[in-house]
Coordinates of C-alpha atoms and ligand atoms in Angstrom, one line a residue:
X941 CA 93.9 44.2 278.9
X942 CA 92.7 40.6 279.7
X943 CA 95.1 40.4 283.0
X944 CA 95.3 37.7 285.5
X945 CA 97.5 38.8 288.5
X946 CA 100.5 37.4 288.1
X947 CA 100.7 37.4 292.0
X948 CA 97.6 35.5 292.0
X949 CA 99.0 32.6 289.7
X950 CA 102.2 32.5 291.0
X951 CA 100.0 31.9 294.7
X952 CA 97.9 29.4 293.2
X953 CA 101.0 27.3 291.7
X954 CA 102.3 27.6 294.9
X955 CA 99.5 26.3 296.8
X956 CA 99.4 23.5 294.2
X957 CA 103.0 22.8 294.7
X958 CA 103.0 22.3 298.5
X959 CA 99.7 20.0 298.0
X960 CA 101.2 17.6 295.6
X961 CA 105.0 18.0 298.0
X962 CA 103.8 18.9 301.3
X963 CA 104.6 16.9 304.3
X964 CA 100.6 15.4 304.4
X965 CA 100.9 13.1 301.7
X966 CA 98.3 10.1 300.8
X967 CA 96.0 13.1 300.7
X968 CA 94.1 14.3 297.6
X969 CA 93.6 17.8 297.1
X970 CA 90.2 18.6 297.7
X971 CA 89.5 21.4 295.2
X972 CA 89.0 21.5 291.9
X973 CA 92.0 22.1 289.5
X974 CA 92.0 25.8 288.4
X975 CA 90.6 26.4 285.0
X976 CA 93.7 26.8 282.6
X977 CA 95.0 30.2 283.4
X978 CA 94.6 33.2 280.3
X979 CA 97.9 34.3 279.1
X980 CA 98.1 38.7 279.7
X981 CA 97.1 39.5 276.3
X982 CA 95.8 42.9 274.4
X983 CA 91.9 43.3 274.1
X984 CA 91.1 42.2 270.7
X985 CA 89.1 45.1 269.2
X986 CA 86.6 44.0 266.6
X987 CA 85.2 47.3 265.5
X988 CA 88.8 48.4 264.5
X989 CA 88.7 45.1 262.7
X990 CA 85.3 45.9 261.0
X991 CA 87.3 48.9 259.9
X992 CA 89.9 47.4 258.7
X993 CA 88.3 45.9 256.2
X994 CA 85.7 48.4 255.1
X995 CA 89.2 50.3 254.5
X996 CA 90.3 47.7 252.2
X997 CA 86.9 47.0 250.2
X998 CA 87.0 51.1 249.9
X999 CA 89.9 51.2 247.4
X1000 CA 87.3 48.6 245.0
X1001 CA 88.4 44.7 244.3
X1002 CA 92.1 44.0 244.7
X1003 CA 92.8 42.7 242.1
X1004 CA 96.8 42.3 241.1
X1005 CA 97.4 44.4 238.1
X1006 CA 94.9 47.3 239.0
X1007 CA 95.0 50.6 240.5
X1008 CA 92.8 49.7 243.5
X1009 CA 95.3 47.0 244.2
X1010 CA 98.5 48.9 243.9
X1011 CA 96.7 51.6 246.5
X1012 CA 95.5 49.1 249.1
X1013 CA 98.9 46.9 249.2
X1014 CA 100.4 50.6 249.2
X1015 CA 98.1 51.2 252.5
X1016 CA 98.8 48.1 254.5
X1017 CA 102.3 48.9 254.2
X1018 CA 102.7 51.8 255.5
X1019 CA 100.1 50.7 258.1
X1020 CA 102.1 48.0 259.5
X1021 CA 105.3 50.1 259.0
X1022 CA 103.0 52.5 261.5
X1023 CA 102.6 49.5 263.9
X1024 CA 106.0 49.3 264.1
X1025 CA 107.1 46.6 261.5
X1026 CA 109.9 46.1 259.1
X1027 CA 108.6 45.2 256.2
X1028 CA 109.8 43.1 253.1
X1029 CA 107.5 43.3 249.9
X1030 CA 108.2 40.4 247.6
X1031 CA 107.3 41.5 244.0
X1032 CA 107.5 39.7 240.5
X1033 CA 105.3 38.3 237.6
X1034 CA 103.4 34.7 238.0
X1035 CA 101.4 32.8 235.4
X1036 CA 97.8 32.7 235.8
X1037 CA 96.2 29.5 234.5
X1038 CA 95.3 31.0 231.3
X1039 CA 98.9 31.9 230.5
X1040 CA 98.4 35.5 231.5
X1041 CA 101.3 37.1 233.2
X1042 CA 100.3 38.9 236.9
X1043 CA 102.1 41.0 238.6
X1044 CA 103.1 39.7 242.6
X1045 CA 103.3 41.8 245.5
X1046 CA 103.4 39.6 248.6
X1047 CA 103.9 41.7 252.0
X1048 CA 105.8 40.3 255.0
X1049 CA 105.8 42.5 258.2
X1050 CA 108.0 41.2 260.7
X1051 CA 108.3 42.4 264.4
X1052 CA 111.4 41.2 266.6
X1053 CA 113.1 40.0 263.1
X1054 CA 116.1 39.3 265.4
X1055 CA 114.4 36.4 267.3
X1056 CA 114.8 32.8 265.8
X1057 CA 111.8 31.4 267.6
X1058 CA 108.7 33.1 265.6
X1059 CA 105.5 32.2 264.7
X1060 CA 104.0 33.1 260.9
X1061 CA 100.3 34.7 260.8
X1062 CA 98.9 35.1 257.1
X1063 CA 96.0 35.8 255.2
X1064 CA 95.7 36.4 251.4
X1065 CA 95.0 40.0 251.0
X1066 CA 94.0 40.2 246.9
X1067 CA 90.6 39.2 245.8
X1068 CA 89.1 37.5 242.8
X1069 CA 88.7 39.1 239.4
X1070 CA 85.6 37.2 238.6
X1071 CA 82.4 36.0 240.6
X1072 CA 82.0 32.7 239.0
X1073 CA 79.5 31.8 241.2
X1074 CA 77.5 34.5 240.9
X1075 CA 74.7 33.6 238.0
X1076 CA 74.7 37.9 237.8
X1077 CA 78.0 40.0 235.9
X1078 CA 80.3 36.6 236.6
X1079 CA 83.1 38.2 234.8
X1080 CA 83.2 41.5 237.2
X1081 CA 85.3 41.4 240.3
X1082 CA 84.3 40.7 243.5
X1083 CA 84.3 43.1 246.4
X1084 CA 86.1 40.6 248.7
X1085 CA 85.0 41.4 251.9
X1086 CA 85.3 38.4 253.6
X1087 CA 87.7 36.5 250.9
X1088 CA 91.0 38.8 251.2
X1089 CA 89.5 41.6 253.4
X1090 CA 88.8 39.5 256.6
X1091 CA 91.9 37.5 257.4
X1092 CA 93.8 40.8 256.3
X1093 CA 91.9 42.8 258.4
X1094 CA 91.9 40.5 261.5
X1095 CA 96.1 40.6 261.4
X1096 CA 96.2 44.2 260.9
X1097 CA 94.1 44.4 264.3
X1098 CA 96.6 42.3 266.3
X1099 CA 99.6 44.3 264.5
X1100 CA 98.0 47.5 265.9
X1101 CA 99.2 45.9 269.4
X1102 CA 102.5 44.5 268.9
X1103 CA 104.5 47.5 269.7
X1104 CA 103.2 48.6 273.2
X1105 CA 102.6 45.1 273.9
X1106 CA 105.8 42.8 272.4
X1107 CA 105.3 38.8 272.1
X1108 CA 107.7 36.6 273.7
X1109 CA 108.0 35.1 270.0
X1110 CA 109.3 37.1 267.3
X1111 CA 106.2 37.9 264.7
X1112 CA 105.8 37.7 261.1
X1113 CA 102.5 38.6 259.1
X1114 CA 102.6 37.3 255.7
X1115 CA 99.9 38.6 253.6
X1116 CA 99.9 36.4 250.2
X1117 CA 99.3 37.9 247.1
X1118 CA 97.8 36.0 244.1
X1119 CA 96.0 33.6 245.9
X1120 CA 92.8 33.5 244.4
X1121 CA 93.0 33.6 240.5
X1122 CA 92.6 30.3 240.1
X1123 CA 91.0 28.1 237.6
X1124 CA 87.4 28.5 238.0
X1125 CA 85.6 24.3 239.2
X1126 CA 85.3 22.4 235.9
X1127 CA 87.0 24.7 233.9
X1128 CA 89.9 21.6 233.3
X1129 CA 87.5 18.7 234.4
X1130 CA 88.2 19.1 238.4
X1131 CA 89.6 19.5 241.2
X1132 CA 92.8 17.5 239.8
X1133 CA 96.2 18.5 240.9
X1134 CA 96.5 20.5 237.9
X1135 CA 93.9 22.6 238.9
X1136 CA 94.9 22.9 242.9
X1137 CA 98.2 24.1 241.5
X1138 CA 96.8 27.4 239.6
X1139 CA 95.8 28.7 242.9
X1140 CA 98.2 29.8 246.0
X1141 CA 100.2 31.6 243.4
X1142 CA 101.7 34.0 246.2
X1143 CA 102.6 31.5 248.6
X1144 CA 104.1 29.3 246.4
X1145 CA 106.5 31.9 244.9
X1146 CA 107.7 32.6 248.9
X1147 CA 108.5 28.8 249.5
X1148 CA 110.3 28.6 246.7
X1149 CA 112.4 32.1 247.6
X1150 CA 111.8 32.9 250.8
X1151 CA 111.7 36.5 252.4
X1152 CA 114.7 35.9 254.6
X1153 CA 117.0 32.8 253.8
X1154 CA 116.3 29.6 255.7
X1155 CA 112.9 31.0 257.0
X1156 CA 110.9 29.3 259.9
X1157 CA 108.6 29.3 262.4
X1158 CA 107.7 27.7 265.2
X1159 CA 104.0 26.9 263.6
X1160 CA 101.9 29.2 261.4
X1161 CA 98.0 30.2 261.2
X1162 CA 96.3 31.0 258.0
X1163 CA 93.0 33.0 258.1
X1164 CA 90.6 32.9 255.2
X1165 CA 86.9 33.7 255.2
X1166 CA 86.6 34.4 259.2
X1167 CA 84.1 37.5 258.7
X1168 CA 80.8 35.9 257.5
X1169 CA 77.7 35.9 259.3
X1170 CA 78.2 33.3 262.2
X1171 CA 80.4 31.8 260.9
X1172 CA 81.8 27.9 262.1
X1173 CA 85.1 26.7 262.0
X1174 CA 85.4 22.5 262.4
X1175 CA 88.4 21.3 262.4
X1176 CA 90.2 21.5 258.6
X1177 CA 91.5 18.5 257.4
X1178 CA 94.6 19.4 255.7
X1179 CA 95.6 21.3 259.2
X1180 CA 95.0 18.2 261.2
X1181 CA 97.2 16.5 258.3
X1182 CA 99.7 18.5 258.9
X1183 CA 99.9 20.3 262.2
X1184 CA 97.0 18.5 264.3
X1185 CA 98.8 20.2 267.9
X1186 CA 98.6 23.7 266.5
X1187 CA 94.3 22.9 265.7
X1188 CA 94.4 21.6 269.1
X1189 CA 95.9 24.7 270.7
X1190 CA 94.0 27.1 269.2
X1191 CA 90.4 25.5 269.6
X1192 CA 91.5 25.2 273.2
X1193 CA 92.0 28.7 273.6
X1194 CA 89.2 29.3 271.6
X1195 CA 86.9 27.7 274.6
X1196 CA 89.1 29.6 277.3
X1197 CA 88.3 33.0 275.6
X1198 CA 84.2 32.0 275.2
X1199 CA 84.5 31.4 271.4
X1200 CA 84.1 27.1 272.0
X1201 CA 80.6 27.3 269.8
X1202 CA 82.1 28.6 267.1
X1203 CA 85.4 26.2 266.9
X1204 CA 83.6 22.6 266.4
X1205 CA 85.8 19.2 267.3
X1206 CA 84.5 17.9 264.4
X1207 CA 87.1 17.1 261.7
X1208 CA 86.3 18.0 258.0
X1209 CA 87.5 18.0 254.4
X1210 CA 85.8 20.9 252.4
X1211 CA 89.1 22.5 251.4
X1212 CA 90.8 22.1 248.5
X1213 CA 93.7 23.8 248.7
X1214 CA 95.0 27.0 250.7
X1215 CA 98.4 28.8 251.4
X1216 CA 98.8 26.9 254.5
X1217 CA 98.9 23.6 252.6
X1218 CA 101.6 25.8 250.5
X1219 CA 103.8 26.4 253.5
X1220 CA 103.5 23.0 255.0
X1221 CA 104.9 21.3 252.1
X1222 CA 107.6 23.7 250.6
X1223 CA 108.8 24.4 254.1
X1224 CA 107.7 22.4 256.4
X1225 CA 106.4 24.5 258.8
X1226 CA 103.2 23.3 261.2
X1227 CA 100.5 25.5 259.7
X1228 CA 96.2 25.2 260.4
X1229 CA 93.8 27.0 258.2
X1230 CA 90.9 28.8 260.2
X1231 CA 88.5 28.8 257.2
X1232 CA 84.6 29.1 257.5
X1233 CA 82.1 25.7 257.0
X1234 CA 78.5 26.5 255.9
X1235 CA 76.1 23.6 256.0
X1236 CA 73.8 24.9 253.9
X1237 CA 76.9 24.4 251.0
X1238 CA 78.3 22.0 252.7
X1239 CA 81.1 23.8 252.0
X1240 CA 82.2 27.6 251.7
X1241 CA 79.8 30.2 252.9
X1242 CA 76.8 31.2 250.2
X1243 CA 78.5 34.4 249.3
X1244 CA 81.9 32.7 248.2
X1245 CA 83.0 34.2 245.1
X1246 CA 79.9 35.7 244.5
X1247 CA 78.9 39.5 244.9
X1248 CA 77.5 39.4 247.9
X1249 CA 80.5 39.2 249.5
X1250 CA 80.6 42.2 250.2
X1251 CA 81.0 44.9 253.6
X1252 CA 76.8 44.0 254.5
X1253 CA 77.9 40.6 254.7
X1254 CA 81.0 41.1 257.3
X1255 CA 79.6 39.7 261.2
X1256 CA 81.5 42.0 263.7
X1257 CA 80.8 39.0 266.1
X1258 CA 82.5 36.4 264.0
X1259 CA 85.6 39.2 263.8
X1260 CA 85.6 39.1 267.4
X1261 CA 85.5 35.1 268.1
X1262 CA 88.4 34.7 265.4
X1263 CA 90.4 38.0 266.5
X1264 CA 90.4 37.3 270.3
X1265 CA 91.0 33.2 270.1
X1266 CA 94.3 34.1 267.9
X1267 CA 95.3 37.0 269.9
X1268 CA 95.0 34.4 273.3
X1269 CA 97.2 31.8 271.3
X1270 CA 99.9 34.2 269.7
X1271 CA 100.2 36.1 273.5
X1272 CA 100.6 32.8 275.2
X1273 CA 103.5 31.3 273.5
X1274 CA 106.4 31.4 275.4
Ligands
AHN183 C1 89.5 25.9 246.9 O1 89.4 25.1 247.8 C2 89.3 25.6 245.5 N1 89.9 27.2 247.1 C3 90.3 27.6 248.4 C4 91.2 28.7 248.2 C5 90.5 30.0 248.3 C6 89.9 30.7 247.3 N2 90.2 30.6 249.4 C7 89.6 31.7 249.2 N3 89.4 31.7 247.9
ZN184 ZN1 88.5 33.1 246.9

């Protein structure tokens, strides 16, 4: 537990009060405004996290349609239903690029479901069925670790705590099926909106039907890639579009939990599209992306739908800076 006294706060806004009120006024207070107060909030745990998603990459690529799939998604559920969660699986058939018919499975756990005022957390849980940037067996699935496994497993760490230790909010993890069977780069002559549309296949069935009817939420975070090594997280250009006081939030309680080196002010466009692009537009809810920047791509990290993403390339410390900044921002909403 990350506790500040709440005796010691409530003193401290006291103090503050009869400073700014008191009878002595013309007078400046002479110390230093406290640094900004951490909300009481469950220790992030990033070797349970680490687990998490060596459990996932365990059952083999999750690829929709396949065995390994159908036993992971079979997995998380009953793992958030063991966290406490009522959960909604959203199933049907999409249309892959290439006209082939996929099977859906999106899974929404939901914690408080009676509260209006919530906030959505989500993370794509499937994983490619091709490393096409691999130059070695492109057409064989990739192992996912960090694309799918880490956002997944970074949620399923916070769910763990959401029982003993309730949110003021109510809590919904959405973990988006589908996602990543898009249209490999070039394959239809670019990054055209054509091409953005093949991916997000999950998401976009959910906006258009919803889990519950008339779903919101106050904002939403998507995770994707967190987990590589030291990883670096500017600020994502379609999040400061669309919800530039949500990025602000959490890279502030990024710094207040340590984490400020790895959440960089600078603003940048290296994504082309994600779920929380998805859920902006269909719905309108204020969603960010927290999505890994490698310079030496200038874009995704070097193992990005290759096969070295894989459970040796998975930075416990990277886990922990994303796990404990979005564990601070999701316990301090009030
Ligand atoms: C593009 O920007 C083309 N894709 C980002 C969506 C994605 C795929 N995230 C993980 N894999
Ligand atoms: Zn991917």
């Amino acid at each position: 537990m990350q506790r500040i006294p709440s005796g010691a706060l409530a003193l401290t806004l006291l103090a503050l009060t009869f400073t700014a009120c008191g009878p002595e006024t013309g007078t400046t207070p002479e110390v230093a405004p406290p640094p900004p107060a951490l909300a009481t909030a469950p220790l992030f745990d990033p070797d349970t996290a680490y687990a998490f998603v060596a459990k996932q990459v365990a059952f083999g690529p999750r690829v929709p349609g396949t065995h390994a799939h159908r036993a992971c998604g079979d997995w998380l559920v009953a793992t958030l239903k063991g966290y406490g969660a009522t959960v909604i699986e959203q199933t049907g058939t999409v249309t892959a690029y290439n006209g082939q018919p996929v099977p859906l499975r999106n899974i929404i756990a939901s914690w408080q479901p009676e509260k209006k005022d919530r906030l959505l957390l989500f993370a794509h849980w499937d994983t490619r069925p091709v490393a096409d940037h691999d130059k070695e067996r492109p057409n064989d699935p990739i192992d996912g670790a960090n694309d799918g496994g880490s956002g997944t497993a970074i949620w399923l760490e916070l769910a763990r705590h959401l029982q003993a230790q309730p949110t003021a909010l109510g809590i919904d993890i959405f973990l988006t099926d589908v996602e990543d069977m898009g249209e490999p780069s070039g394959a239809m002559g670019g990054d055209d909106e054509n091409s953005t549309r093949t991916w997000c296949l999950g998401s976009q069935y959910w906006v258009k039907n919803p889990h519950v009817p008339n779903y919101t939420a106050r904002f939403g975070i998507l995770l994707d890639m967190v987990g590589s090594v030291d990883a670096r997280f500017p600020r994502e250009a379609f999040s400061m579009r669309y919800a530039p006081q949500v990025v602000n939030k959490v890279w502030k309680a990024a710094a207040a939990v340590g984490h400020g080196d790895r959440f960089l002010s600078e603003t940048r466009q290296y994504v082309g599209i994600d779920d929380h692009v998805i859920v902006n537009e269909g719905l309108g809810i204020p969603c960010i992306d927290i999505i890994a920047f490698d310079a030496t791509t200038n874009g995704f990290p070097p193992t990005w739908h290759t096969h070295a993403d894989n459970l040796a390339g998975i930075d416990k410390e990277s886990l922990q800076a994303v796990g404990a900044t979005v564990t601070q921002v999701v316990w301090a909403e009030k």
